[in-house]
CSV table of C-alpha atoms in Angstrom, one decimal:
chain,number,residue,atom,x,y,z
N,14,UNK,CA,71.2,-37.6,-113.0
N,15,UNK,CA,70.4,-34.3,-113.8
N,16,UNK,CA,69.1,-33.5,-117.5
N,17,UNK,CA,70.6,-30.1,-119.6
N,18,UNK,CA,67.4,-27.9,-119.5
N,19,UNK,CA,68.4,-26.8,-122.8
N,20,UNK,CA,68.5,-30.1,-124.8
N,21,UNK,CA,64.4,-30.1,-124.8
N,22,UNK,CA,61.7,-28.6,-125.5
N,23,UNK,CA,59.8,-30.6,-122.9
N,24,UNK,CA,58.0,-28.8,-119.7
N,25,UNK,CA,58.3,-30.9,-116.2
N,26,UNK,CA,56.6,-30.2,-112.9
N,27,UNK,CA,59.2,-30.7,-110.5
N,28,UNK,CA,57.6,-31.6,-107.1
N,29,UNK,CA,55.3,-33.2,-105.0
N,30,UNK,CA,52.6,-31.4,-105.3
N,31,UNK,CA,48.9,-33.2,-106.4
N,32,UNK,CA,46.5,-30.3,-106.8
N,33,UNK,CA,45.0,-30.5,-110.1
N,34,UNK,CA,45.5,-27.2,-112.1
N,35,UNK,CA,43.2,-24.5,-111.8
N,36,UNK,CA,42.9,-20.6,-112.2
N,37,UNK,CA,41.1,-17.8,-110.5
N,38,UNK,CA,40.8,-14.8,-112.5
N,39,UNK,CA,40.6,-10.8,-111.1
N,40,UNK,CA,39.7,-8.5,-113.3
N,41,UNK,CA,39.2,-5.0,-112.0
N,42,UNK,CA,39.2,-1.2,-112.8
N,43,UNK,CA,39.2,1.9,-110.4
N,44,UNK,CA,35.4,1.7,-110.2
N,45,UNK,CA,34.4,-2.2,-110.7
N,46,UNK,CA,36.1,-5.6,-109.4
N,47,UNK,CA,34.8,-9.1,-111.0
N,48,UNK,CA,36.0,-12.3,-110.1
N,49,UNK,CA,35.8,-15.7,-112.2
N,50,UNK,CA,37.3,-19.0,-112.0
N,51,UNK,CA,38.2,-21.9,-114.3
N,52,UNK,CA,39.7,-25.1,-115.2
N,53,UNK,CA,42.0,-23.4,-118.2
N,54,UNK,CA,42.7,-20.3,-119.6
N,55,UNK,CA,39.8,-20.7,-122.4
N,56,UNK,CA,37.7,-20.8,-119.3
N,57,UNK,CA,38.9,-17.0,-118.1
N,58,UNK,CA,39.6,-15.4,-121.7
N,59,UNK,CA,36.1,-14.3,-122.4
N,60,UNK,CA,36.2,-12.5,-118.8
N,61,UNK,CA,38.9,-9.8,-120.2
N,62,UNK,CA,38.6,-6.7,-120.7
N,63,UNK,CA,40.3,-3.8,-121.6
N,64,UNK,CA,41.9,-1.3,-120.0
N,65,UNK,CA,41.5,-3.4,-116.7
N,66,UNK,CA,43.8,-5.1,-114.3
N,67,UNK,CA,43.8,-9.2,-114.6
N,68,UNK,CA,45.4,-10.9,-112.1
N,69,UNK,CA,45.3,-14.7,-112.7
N,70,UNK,CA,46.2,-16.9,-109.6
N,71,UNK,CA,47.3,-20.3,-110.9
N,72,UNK,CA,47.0,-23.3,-108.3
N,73,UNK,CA,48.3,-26.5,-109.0
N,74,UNK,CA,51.2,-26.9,-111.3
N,75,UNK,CA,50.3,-30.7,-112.3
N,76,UNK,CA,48.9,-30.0,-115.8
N,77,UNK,CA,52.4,-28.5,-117.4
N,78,UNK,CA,50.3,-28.0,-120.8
N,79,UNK,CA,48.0,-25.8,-119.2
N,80,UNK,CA,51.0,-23.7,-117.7
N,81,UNK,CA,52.4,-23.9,-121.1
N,82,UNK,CA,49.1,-22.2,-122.7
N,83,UNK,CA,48.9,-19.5,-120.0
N,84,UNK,CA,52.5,-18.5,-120.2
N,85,UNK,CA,52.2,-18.5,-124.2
N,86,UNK,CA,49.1,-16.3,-123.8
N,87,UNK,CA,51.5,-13.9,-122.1
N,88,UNK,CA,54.3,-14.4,-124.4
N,89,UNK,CA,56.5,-15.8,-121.5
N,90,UNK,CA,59.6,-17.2,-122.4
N,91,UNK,CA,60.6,-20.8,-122.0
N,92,UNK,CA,63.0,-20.7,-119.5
N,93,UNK,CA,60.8,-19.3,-117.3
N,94,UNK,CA,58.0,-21.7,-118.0
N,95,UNK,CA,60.7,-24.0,-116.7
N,96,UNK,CA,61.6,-21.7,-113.8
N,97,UNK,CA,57.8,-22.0,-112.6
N,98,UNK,CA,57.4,-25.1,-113.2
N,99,UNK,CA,60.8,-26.0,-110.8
N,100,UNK,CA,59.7,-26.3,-107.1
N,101,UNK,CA,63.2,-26.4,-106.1
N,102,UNK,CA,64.2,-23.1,-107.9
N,103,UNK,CA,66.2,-21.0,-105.8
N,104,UNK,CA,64.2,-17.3,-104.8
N,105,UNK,CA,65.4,-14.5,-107.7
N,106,UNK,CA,64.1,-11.5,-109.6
N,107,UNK,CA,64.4,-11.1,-113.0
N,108,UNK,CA,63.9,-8.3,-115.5
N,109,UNK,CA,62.7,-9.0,-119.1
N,110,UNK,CA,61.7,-7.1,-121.5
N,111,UNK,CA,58.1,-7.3,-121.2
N,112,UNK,CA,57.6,-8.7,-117.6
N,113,UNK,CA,59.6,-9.2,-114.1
N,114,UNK,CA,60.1,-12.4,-112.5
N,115,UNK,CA,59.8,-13.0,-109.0
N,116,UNK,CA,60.4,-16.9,-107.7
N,117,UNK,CA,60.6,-17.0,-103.4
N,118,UNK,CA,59.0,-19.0,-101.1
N,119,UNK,CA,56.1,-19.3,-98.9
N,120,UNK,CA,56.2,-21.0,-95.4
N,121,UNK,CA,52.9,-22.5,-93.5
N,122,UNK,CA,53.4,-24.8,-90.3
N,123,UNK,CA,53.5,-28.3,-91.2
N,124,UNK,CA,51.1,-30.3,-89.5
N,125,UNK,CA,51.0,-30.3,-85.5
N,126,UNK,CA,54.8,-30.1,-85.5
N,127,UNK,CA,57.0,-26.8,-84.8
N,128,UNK,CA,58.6,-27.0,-88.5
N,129,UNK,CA,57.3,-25.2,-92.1
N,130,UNK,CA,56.5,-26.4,-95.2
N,131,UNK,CA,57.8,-24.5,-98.6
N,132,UNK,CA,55.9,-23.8,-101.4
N,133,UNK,CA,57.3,-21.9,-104.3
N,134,UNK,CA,55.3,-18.9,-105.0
N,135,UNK,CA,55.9,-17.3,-108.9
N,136,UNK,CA,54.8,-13.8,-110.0
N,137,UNK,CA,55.1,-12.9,-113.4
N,138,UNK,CA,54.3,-8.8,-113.7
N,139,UNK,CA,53.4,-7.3,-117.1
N,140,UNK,CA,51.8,-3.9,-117.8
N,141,UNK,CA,48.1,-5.1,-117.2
N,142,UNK,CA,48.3,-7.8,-115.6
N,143,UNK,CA,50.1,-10.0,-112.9
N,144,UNK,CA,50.2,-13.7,-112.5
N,145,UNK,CA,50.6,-15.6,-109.5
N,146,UNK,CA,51.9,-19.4,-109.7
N,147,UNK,CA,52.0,-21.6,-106.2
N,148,UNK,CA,51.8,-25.3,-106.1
N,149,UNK,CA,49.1,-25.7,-104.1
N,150,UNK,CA,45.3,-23.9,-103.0
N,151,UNK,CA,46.3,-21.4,-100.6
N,152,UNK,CA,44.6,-18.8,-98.4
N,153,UNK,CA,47.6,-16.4,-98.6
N,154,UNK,CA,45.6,-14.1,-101.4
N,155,UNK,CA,42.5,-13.5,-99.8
N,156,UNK,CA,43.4,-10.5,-97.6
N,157,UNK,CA,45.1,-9.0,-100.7
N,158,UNK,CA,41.3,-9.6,-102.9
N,159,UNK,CA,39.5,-8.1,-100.5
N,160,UNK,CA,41.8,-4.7,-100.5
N,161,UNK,CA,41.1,-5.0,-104.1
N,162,UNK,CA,37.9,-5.7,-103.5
N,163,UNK,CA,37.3,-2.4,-100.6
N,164,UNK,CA,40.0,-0.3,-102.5
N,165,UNK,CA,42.4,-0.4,-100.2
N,166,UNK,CA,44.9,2.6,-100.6
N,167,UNK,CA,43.1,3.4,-104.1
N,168,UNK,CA,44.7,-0.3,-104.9
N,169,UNK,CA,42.2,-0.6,-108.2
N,170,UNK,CA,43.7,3.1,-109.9
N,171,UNK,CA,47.3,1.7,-109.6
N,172,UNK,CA,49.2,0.0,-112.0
N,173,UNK,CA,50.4,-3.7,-111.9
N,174,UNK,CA,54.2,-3.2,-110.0
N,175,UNK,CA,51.8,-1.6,-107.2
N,176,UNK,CA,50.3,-5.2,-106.7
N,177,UNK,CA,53.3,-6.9,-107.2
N,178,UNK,CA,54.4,-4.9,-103.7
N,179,UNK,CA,51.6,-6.1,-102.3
N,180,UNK,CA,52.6,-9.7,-102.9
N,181,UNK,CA,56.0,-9.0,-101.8
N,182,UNK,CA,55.3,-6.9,-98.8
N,183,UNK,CA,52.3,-10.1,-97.5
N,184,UNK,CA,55.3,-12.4,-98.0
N,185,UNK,CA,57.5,-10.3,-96.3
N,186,UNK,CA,55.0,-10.0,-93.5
N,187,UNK,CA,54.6,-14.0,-93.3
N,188,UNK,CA,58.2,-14.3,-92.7
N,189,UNK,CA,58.6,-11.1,-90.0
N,190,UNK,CA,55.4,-13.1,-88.1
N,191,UNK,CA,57.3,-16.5,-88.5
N,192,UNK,CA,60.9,-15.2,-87.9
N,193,UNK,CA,59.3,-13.0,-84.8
N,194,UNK,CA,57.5,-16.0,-83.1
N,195,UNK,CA,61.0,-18.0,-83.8
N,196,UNK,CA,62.5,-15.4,-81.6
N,197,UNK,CA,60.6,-14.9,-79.0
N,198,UNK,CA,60.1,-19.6,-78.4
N,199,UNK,CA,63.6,-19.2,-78.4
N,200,UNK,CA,64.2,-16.2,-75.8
N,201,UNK,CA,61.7,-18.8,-73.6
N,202,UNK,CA,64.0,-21.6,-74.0
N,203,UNK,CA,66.9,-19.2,-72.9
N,204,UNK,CA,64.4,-18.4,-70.0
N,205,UNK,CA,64.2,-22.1,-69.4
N,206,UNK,CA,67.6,-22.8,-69.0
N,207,UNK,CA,68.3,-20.0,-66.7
N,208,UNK,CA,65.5,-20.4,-64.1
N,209,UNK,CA,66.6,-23.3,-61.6
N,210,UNK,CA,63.1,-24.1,-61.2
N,211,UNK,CA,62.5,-25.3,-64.8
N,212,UNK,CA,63.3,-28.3,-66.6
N,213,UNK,CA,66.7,-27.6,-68.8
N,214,UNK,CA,65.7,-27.8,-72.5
N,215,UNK,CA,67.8,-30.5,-74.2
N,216,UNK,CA,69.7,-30.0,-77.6
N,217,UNK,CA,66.7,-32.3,-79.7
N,218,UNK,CA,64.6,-29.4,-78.6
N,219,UNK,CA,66.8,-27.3,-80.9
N,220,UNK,CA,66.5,-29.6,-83.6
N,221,UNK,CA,63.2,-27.9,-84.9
N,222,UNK,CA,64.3,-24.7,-84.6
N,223,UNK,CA,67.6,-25.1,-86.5
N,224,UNK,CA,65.8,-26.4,-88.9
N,225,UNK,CA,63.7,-23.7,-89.6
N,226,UNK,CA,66.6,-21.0,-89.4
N,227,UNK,CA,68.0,-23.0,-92.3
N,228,UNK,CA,65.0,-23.0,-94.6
N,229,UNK,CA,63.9,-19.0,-94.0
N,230,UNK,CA,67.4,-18.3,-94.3
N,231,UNK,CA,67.7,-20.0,-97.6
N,232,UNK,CA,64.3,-18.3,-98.8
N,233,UNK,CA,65.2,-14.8,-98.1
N,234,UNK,CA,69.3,-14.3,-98.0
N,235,UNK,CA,69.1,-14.6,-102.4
N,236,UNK,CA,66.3,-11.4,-101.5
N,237,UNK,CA,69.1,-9.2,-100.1
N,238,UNK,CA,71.1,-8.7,-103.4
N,239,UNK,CA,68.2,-9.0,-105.6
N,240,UNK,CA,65.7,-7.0,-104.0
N,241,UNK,CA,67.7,-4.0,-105.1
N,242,UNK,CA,66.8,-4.7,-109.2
N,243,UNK,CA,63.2,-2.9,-107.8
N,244,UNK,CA,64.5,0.3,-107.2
N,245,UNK,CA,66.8,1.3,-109.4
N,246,UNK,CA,65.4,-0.5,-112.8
N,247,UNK,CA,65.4,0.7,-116.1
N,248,UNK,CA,62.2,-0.8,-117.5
N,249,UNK,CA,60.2,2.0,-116.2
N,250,UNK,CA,57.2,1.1,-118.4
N,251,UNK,CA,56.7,-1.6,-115.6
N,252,UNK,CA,58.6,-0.1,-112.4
N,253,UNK,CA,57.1,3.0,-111.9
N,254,UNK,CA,59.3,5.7,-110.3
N,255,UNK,CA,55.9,6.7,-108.0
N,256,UNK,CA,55.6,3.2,-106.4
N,257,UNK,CA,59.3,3.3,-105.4
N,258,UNK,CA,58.6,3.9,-102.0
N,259,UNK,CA,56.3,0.3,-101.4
N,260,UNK,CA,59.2,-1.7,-102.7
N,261,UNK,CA,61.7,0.3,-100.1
N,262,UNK,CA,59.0,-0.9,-97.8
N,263,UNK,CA,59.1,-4.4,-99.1
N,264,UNK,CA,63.0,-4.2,-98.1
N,265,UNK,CA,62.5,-2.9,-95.3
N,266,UNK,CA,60.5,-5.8,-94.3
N,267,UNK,CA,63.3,-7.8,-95.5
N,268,UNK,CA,66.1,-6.4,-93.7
N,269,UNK,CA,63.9,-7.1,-90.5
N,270,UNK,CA,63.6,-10.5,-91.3
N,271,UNK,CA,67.1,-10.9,-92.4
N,272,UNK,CA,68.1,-9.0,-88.7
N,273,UNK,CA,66.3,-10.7,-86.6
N,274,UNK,CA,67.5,-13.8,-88.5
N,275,UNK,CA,70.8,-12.9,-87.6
N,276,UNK,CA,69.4,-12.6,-83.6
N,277,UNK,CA,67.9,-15.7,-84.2
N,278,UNK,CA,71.5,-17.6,-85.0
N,279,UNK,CA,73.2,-16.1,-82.1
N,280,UNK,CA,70.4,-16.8,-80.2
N,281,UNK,CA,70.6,-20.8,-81.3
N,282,UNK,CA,74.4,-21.1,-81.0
N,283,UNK,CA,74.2,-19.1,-77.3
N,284,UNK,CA,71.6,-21.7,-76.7
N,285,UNK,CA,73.4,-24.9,-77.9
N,286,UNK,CA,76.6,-23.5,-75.3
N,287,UNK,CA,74.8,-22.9,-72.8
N,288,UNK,CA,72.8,-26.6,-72.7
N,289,UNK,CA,76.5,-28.5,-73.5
N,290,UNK,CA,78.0,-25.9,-70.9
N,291,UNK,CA,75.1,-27.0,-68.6
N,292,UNK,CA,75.8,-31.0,-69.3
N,293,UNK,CA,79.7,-30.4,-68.9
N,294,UNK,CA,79.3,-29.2,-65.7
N,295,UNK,CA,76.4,-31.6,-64.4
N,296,UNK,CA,78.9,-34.5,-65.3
N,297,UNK,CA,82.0,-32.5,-63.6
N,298,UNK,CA,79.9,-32.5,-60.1
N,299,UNK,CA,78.8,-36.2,-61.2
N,300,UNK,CA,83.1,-37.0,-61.0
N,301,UNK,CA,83.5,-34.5,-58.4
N,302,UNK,CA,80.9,-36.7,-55.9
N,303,UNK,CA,82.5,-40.2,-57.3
N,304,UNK,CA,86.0,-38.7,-56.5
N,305,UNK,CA,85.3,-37.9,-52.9
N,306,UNK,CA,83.8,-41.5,-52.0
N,307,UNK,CA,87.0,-42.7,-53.8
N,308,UNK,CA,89.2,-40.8,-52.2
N,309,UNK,CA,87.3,-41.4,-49.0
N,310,UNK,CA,87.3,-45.2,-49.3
N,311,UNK,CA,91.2,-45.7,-50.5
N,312,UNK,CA,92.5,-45.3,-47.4
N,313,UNK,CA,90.0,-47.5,-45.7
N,314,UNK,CA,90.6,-50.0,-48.2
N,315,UNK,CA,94.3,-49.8,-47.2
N,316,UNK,CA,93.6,-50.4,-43.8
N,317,UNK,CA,91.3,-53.4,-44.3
N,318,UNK,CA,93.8,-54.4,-46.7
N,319,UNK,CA,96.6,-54.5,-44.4
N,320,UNK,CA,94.4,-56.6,-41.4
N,321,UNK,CA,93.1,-58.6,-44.6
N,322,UNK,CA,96.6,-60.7,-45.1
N,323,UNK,CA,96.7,-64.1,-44.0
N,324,UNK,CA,99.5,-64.2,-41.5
N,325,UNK,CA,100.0,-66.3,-39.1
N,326,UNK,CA,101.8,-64.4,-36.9
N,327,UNK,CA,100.3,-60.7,-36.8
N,328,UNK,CA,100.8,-58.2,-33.6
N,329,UNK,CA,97.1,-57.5,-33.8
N,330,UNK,CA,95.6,-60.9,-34.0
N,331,UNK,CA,95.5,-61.3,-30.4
N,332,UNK,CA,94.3,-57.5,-29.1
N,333,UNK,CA,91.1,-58.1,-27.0
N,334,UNK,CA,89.5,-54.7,-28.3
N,335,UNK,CA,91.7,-55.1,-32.4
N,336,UNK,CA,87.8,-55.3,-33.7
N,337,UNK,CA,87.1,-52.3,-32.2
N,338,UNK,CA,90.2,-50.3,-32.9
N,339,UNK,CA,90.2,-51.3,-36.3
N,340,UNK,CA,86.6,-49.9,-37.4
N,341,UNK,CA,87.2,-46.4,-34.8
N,342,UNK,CA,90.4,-46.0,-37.2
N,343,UNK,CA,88.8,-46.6,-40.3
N,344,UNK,CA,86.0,-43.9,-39.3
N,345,UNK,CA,88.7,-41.6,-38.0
N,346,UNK,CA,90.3,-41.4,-41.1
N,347,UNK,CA,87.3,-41.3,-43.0
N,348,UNK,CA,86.2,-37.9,-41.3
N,349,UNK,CA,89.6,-36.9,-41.6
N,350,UNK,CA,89.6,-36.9,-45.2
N,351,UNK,CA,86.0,-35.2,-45.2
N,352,UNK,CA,87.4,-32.3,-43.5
N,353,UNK,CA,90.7,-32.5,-45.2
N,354,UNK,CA,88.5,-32.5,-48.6
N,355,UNK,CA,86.3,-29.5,-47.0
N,356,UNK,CA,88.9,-26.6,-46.0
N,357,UNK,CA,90.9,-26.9,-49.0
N,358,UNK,CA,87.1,-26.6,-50.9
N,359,UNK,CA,87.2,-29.2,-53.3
N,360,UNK,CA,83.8,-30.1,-52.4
């Protein structure tokens, strides 16, 4: 049973996750970019400096003390130390005083198989710094350091909500490449089904795909409401009217994903038609051929019927060709019906 968050004090990591708790720290200013890792935030402090960006990437949400004394650092609020430390949190943004929230999702292919795995991603944006929380070590950063790192777009002379875009807009860009390659597996299975030449695709090959519709759909439709508290915030101390136009990128990003989303539905119910469509009428022609030797064999089975009674007395019993007559009458009225069953196109 579910526990009222607000009866304790005490911070649980909610999921599966086993990566031990470590940070990465980036510290940079327009002209210099340092980099620094550690096991807790003692580890990182002495590496601040001011005036400069830090952005601390967090992996591993194991050691809840350790997220605790990061967030404290920071002067984060409880709730959201709860909030990060909640795999299952649903995506939102959220303005505070001090810092924005951002909780969504990141997708990576599980295994060998056609489905994704979620990991929560948390951002926590203050005026000099940004910090990332995910539940695992991921790769996802390391085109976003080396912009840093080459001064991408004059990246180390902007502000911290300028980064934050650049989080969203690489999540955003994960989903369009996932969403996109959805599509177009999906426009081949439609391919499939209409070329007589290749095998039909079956409903269990839609199994993976549904799946997946489900989870991006969950990750990014909360996105479409909230997306909006980026442009048209108050807190401009930490939303910077200048850097409006990457977050209208960032939703234009998302009202891609959430379009082709939408293709991608129509795209999986067309589909699911079509293959029962395709099994309705394979078992119709499957009656349709069991129908016509029926109705070819009824009257035959009539006739052998009718010379099948045991009578003693029967006018036929003593023709010298009956034999004969019998089986040309039988295959008489067995082409008959074939033609019969021919003109009037039931077959």
């Amino acid at each position: 049973m579910a526990k009222n968050n607000l009866l304790t004090e005490e911070l649980n990591y909610i999921g599966g996750s086993k990566t031990p708790t470590h940070l990465h720290l980036c510290t940079y200013t327009p002209t210099a970019v340092e980099s620094h890792d550690g096991d807790t935030i003692d580890d990182i402090l002495p590496h601040f400096k001011s005036g400069a960006m830090h952005w601390i990437q967090v992996h591993g949400l194991k050691d809840t003390e350790e997220v605790r004394k990061v967030c404290q650092h920071f002067n984060i609020g409880f709730l959201t130390e709860q909030d990060i430390l909640n795999s299952l949190h649903l995506t939102k943004i959220e303005e505070h005083d001090a810092y924005n929230v951002v909780i969504l999702k990141l997708l990576s292919p599980s295994g060998e198989s056609d489905e994704y795995q979620p990991q929560q991603l948390c951002v926590v944006q203050g005026e000099n710094y940004l910090l990332t929380f995910t539940e695992n070590d991921t790769d996802f950063f390391d085109e976003i350091y080396t912009a840093i790192k080459d001064n991408v777009l004059n990246i180390r002379s902007r502000s911290s909500d300028f980064l934050l875009s650049v989080i969203l807009n690489s999540v955003m860009t994960n989903f369009m490449s996932i969403i996109s390659e959805m599509e177009d597996r999906l426009e081949d299975l439609e391919e499939r089904l209409l070329s007589p030449e290749m095998e039909d695709p079956t409903i269990g090959d839609l199994h993976a795909y549904r799946r997946n519709y489900r989870l991006i759909k969950k990750c990014v439709l909360p996105l479409k409401e909230q997306i909006t508290k980026l442009f048209h915030s108050g807190n401009s101390r930490l939303l910077h009217k200048a850097n409006h136009p990457f977050f209208s990128d960032v939703n234009d990003h998302l009202q891609f994903v959430l379009q082709t989303l939408e293709g991608c539905r129509d795209l999986l119910e067309a589909l699911v038609d079509m293959i029962l469509s395709g099994n309705d009428r394979r078992m119709n022609g499957i009656m349709k051929q069991l129908t016509v030797v029926s109705t070819i064999f009824i009257p035959l089975t009539f006739l052998s019927g009718i010379w099948g009674m045991n009578f003693r007395v029967m006018p036929e019993l003593e023709w010298e060709y009956g034999y004969l007559y019998a089986w040309g009458l039988m295959l008489m009225t067995a082409v008959g019906v074939c033609i019969y069953i021919r003109r009037k196109k039931w077959y």
